Short mmCIF file of C-alpha atoms and ligand atoms in Angstrom, two decimals:
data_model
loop_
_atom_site.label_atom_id
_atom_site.label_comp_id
_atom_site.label_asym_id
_atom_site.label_seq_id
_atom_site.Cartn_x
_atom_site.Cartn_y
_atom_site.Cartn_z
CA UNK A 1 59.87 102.27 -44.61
CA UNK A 2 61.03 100.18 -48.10
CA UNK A 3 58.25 97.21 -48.32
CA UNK A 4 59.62 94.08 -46.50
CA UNK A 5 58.99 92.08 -49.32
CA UNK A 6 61.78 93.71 -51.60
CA UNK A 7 63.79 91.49 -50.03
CA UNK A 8 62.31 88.89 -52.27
CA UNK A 9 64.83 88.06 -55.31
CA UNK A 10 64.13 86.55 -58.46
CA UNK A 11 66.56 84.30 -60.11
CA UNK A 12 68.47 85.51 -62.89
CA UNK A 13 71.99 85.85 -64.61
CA UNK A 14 72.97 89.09 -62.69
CA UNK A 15 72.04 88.50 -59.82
CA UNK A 16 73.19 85.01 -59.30
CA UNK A 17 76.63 86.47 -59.19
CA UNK A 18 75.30 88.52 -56.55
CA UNK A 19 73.77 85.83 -54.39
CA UNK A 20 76.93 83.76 -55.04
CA UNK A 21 79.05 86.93 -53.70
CA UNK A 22 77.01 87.26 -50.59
CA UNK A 23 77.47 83.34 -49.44
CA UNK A 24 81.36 83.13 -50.60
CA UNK A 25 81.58 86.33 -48.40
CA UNK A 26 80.28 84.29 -45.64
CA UNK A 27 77.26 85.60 -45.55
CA UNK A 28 73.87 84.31 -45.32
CA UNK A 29 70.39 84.18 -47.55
CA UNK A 30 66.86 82.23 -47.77
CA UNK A 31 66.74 79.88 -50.82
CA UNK A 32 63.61 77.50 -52.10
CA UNK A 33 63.94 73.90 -52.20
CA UNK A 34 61.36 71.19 -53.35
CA UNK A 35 60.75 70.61 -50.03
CA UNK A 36 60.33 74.01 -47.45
CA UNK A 37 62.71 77.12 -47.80
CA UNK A 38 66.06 76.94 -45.87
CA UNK A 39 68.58 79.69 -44.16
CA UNK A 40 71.69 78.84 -46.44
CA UNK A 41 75.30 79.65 -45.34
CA UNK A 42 78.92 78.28 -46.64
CA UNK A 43 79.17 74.20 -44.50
CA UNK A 44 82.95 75.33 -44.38
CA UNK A 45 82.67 78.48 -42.88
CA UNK A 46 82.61 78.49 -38.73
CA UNK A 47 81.47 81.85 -39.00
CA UNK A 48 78.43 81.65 -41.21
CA UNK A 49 77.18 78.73 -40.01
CA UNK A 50 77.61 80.39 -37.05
CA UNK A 51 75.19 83.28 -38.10
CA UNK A 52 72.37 80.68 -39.37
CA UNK A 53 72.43 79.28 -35.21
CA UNK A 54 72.12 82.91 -34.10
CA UNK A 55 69.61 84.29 -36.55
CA UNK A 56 67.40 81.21 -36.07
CA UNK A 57 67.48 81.43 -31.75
CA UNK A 58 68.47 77.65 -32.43
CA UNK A 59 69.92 75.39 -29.95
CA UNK A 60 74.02 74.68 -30.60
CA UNK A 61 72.86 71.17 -29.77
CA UNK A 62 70.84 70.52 -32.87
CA UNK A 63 72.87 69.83 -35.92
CA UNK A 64 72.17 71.28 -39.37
CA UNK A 65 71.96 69.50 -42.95
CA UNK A 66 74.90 69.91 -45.32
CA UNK A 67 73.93 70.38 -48.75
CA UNK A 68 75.56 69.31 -52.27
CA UNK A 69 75.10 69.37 -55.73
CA UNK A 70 76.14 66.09 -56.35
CA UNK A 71 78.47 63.60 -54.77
CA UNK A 72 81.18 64.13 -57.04
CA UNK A 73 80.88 67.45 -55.40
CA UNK A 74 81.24 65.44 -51.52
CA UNK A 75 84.76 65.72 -51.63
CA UNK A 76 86.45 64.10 -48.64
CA UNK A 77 83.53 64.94 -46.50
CA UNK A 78 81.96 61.55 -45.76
CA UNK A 79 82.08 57.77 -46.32
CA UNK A 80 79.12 56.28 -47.48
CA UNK A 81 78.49 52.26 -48.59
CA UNK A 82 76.39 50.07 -50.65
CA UNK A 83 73.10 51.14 -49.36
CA UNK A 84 73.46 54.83 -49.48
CA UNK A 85 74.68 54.54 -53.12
CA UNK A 86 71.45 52.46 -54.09
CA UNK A 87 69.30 54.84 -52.48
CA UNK A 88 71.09 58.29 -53.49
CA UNK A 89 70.87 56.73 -57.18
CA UNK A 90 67.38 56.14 -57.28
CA UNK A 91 65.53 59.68 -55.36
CA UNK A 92 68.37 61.54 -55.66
CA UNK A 93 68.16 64.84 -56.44
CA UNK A 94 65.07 64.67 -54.41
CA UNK A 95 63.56 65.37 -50.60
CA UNK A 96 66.10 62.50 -49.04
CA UNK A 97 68.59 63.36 -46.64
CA UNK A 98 71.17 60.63 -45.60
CA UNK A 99 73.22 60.28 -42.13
CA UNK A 100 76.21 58.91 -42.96
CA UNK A 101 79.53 58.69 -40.71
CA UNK A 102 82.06 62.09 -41.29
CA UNK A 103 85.57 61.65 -42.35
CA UNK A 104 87.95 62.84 -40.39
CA UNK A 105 89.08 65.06 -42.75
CA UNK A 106 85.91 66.74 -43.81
CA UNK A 107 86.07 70.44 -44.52
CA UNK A 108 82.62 71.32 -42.71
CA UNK A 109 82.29 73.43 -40.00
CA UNK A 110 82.05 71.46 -36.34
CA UNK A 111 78.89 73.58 -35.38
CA UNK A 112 77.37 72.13 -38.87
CA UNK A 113 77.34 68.78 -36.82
CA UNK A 114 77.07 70.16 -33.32
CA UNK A 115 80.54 67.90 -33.16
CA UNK A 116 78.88 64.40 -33.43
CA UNK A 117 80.63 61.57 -35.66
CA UNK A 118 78.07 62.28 -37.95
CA UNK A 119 76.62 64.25 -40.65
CA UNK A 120 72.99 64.92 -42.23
CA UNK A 121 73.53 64.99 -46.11
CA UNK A 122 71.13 66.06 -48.49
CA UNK A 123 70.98 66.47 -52.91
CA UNK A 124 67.98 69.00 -53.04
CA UNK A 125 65.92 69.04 -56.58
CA UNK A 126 64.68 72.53 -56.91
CA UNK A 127 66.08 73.52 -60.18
CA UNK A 128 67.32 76.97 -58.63
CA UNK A 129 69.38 75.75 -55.71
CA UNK A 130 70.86 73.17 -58.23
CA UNK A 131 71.91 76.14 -60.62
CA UNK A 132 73.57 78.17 -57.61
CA UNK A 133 74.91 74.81 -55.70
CA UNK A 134 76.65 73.45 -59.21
CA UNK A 135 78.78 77.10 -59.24
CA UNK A 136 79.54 77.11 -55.54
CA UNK A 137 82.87 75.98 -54.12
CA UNK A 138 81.50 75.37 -51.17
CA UNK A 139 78.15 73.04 -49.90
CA UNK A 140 75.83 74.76 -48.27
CA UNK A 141 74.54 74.32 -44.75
CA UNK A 142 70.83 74.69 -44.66
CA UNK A 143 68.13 74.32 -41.80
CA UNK A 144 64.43 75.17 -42.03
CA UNK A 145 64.39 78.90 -42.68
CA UNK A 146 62.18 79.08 -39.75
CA UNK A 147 62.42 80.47 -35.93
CA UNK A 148 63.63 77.57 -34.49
CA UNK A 149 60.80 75.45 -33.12
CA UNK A 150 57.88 77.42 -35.29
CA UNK A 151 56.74 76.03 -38.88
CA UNK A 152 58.88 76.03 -41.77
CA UNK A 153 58.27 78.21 -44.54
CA UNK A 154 57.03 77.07 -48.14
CA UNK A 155 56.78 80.52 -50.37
CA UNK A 156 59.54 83.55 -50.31
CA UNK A 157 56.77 85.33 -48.27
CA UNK A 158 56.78 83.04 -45.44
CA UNK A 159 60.37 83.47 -44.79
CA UNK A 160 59.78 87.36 -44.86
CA UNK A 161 57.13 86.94 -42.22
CA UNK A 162 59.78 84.89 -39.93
CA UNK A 163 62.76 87.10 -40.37
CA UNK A 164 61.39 90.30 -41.90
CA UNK A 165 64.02 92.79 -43.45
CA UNK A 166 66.91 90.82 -41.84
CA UNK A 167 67.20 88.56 -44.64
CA UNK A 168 67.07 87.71 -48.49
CA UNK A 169 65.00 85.54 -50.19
CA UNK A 170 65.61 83.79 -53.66
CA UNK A 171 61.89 83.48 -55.14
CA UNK A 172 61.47 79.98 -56.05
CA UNK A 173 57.52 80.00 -56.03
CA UNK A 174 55.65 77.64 -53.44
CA UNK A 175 57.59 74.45 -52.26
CA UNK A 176 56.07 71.52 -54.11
CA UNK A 177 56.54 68.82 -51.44
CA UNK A 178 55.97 71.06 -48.45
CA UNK A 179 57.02 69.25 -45.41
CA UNK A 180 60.36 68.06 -44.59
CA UNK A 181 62.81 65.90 -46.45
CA UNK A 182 62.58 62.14 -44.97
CA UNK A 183 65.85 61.50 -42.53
CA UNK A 184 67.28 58.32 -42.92
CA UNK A 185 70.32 57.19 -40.81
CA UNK A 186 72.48 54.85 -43.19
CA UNK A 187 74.77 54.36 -40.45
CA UNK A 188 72.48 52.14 -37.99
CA UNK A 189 70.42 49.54 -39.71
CA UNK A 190 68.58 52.34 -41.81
CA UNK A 191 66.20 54.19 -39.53
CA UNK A 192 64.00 56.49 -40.51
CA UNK A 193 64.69 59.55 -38.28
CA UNK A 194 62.10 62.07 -39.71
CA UNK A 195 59.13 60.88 -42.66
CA UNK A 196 58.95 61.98 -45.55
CA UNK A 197 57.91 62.27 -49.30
CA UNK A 198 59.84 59.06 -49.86
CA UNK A 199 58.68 56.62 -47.02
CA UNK A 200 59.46 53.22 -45.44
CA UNK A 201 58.36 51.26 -48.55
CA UNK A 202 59.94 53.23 -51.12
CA UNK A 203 63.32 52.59 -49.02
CA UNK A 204 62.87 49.03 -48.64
CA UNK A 205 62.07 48.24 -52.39
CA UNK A 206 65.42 49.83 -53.11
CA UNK A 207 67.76 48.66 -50.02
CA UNK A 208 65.14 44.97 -50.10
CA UNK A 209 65.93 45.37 -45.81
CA UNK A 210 63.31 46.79 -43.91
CA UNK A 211 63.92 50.51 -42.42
CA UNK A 212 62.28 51.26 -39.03
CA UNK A 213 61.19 53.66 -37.41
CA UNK A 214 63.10 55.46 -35.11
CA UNK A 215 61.83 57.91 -32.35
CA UNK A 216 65.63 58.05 -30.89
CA UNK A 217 64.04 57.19 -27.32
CA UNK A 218 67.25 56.47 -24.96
CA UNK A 219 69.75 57.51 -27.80
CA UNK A 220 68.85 61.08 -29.40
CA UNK A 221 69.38 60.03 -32.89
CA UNK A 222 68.07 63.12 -34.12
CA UNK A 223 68.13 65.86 -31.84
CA UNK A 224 65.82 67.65 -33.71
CA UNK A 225 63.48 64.96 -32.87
CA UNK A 226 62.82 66.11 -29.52
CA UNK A 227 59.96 67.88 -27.62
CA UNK A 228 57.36 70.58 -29.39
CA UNK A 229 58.21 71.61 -33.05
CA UNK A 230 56.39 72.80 -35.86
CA UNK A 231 54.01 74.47 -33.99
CA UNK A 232 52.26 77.10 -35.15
CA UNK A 233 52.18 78.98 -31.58
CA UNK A 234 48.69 77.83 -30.90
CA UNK A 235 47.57 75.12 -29.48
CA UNK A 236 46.78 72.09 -31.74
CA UNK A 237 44.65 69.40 -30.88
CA UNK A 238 44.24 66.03 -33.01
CA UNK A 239 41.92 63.49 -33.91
CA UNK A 240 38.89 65.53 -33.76
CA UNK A 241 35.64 64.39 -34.73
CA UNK A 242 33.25 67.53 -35.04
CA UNK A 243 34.06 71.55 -35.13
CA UNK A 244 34.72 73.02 -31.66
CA UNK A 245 33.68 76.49 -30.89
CA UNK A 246 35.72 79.62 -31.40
CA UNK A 247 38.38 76.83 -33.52
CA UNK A 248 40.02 76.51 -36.95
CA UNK A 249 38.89 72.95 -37.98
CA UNK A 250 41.57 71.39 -40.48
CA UNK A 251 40.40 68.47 -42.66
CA UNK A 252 41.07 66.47 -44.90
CA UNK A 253 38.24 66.57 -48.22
CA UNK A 254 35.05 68.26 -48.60
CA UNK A 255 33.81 68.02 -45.27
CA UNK A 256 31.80 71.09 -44.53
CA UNK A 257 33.17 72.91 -47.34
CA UNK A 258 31.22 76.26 -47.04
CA UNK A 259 32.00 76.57 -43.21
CA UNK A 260 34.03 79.53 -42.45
CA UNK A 261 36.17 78.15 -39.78
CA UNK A 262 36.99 74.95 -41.32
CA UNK A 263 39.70 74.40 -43.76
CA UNK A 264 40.49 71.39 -46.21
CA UNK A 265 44.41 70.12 -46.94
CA UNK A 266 42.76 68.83 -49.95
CA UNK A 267 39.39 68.86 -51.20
CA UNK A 268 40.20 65.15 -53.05
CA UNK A 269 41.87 64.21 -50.10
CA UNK A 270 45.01 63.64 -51.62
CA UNK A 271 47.58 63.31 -49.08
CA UNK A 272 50.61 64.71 -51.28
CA UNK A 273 48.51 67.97 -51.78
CA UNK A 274 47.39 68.00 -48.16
CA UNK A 275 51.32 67.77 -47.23
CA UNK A 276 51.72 70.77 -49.86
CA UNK A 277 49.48 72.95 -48.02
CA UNK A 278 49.95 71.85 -44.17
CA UNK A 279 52.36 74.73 -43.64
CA UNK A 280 50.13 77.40 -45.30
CA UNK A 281 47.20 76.32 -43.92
CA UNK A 282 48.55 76.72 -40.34
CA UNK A 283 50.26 80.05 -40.90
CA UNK A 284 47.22 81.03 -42.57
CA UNK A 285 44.95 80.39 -39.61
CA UNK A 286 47.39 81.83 -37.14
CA UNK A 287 47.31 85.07 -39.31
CA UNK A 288 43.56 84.98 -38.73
CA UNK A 289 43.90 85.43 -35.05
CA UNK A 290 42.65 82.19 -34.04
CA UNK A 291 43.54 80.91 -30.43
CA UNK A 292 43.04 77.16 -31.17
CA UNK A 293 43.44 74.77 -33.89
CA UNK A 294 41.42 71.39 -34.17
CA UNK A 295 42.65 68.76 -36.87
CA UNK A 296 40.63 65.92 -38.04
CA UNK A 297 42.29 62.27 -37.96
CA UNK A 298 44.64 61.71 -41.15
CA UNK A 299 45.09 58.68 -42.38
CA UNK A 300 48.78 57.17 -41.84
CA UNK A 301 49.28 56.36 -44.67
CA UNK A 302 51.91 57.83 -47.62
CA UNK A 303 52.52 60.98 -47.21
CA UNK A 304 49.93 61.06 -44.38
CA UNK A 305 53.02 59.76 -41.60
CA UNK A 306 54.62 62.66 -42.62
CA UNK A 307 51.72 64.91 -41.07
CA UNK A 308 50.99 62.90 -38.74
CA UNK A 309 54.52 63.31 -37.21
CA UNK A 310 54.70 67.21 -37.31
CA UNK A 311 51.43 67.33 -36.35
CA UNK A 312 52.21 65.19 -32.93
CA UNK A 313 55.04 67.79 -32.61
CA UNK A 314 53.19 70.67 -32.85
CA UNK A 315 50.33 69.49 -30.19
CA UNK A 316 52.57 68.67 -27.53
CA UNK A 317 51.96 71.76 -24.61
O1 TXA B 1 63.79 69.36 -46.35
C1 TXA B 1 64.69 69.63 -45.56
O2 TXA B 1 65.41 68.75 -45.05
C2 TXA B 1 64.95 71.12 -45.24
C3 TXA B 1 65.43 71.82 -46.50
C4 TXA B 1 65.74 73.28 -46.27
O3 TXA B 1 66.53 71.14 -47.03
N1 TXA B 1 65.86 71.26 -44.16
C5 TXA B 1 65.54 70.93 -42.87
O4 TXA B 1 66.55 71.20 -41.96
O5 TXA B 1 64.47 70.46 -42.56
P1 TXA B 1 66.28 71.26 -40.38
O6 TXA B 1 67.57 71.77 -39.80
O7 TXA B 1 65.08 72.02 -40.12
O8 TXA B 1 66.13 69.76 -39.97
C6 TXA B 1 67.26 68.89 -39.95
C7 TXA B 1 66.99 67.67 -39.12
C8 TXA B 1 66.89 67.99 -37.65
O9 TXA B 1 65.85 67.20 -37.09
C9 TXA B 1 68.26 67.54 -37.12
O10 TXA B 1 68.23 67.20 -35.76
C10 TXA B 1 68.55 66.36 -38.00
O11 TXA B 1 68.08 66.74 -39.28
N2 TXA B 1 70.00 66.08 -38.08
C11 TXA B 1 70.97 66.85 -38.60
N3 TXA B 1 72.18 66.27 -38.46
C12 TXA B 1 71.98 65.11 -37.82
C13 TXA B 1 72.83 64.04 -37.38
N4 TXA B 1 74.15 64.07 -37.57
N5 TXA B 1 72.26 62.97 -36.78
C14 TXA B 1 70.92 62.91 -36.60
N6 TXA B 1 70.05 63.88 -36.99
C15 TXA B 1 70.57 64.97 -37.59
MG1 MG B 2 63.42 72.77 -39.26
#
């Protein structure tokens, strides 16, 4: 059998044309952002947004995130105000994505949005999706490129282990945020719908409101808010003080460095690097076949929310 991990392609001038052929043709491929690795398809197309819902096992219900190069790229797609321009000036490109109301008009695909009013919008960074989404006629509709429900993926070999040889992979080294891009919904009030790299005080220094919040209790703001997520498919248990027996203890600094079952985010317990490494660090310790995973309290603070929140998501039985 050809190694699985051919399916990992570098970046260059020949075979950009070839990735670009594959998504014009409506078809679909793994790319790196700054924040996780996503499943990217044509936003226009019905049919290869179509195949990113199949290929994923995820729920019609739970709407994807359209992405652009820049807004002069937007087209008719969206309207957007005062806020969202201060806020796209200032972190974007960058690991924001904005929910802003659709225009009727808008030439994305209605299973992009799962037919809401609404659509997630996001400006990624990574210098390789920039390259590709600048040529592109089209945006790109791009979840997670992740089983739905399971972790995302932050290196080319991640995505491999997810989908082996049914997809491509644009090698775009290890994700240097490596959780999610903050949600922020620029339609109510500014809620925060999922943390992020850029958090609640960034927002409000730019915006000078403050952003909440927002666990979409009654209303499901997000849909992809609800019930177990990022889970590693172990069971995860938080806050805990002192090792169990027979788990992986996660931590955060130099706690029992030279144990064998316990495993630091970050040895300086820096919370950006700890964010950087969540993802790995749980994949890793599934790989090594063990049935439980404990996780010391992180601070929530920073990026810190941020693992806090997928954290909470993946402990829920
Ligand atoms: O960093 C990221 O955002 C990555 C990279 C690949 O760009 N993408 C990502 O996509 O995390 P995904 O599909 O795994 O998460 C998108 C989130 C989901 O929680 C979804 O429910 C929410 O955005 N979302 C999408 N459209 C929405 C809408 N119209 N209203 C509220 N929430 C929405
Ligand atoms: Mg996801």
């Amino acid at each position: 059998m050809r190694n699985i991990y051919s399916n990992i392609i570098e970046m260059n001038r020949k075979s950009l044309t070839k990735i670009e052929k594959i998504l014009t043709k409506g078809q679909i491929i793994a790319l790196p952002t700054e924040t996780v690795y996503g499943l990217a398809g044509n936003a226009y197309s019905n049919s290869a947004v179509k195949k990113i819902y199949k290929i994923k096992r995820r729920p019609k219900k739970n709407p994807l995130i359209v992405h652009y190069y820049d807004l002069s790229k937007a087209g008719n797609d969206f309207h957007y105000d005062k806020n969202f321009l201060k806020l796209y000036k200032k972190f974007c490109p960058g690991p924001i994505t904005f929910i802003v109301k659709r225009k009727k008009n808008s030439r994305i695909s209605s299973y992009a949005y799962s037919k809401l009013d609404t659509v997630a919008v996001r400006f990624p960074k990574h210098k390789k999706i920039r390259i590709l989404l600048k040529k592109l006629k089209f945006p790109l509709a791009m979840p997670s490129a992740n089983l739905s429900g399971g972790v995302s993926p932050t290196s080319p070999k991640d995505v491999i282990d997810e989908f082996k040889n049914r997809i491509k992979v644009v090698n775009g080294g290890r994700s240097r945020v490596g959780v999610e891009s903050t949600v922020v919904d620029v339609t109510d009030k500014n809620k925060i719908l999922r943390p992020g790299a850029i958090n609640s005080i960034d927002i409000n220094k730019i915006i000078g409101k403050k952003v909440s919040f927002s666990r979409g209790t009654k209303i499901i703001k997000s849909p992809g808010n609800l019930g177990r997520h990022y889970s590693p498919g172990i069971p995860v248990v938080l806050n805990v003080k002192k090792k169990l027996k027979g788990c992986a203890f996660i931590v955060l600094g130099k706690m029992r460095k030279n144990d064998k079952d316990t495993f630091s985010l970050s040895l300086d317990a820096n919370l950006s690097e700890a964010a950087k490494n969540l993802y790995k660090t749980l994949r890793k310790v599934k790989k090594l076949n063990y049935k439980k995973i404990c996780v010391m309290k992180i601070p929530n603070k920073k990026l810190g929310i941020a693992i806090n929140d997928r954290l909470k998501r993946a402990a829920i039985k």
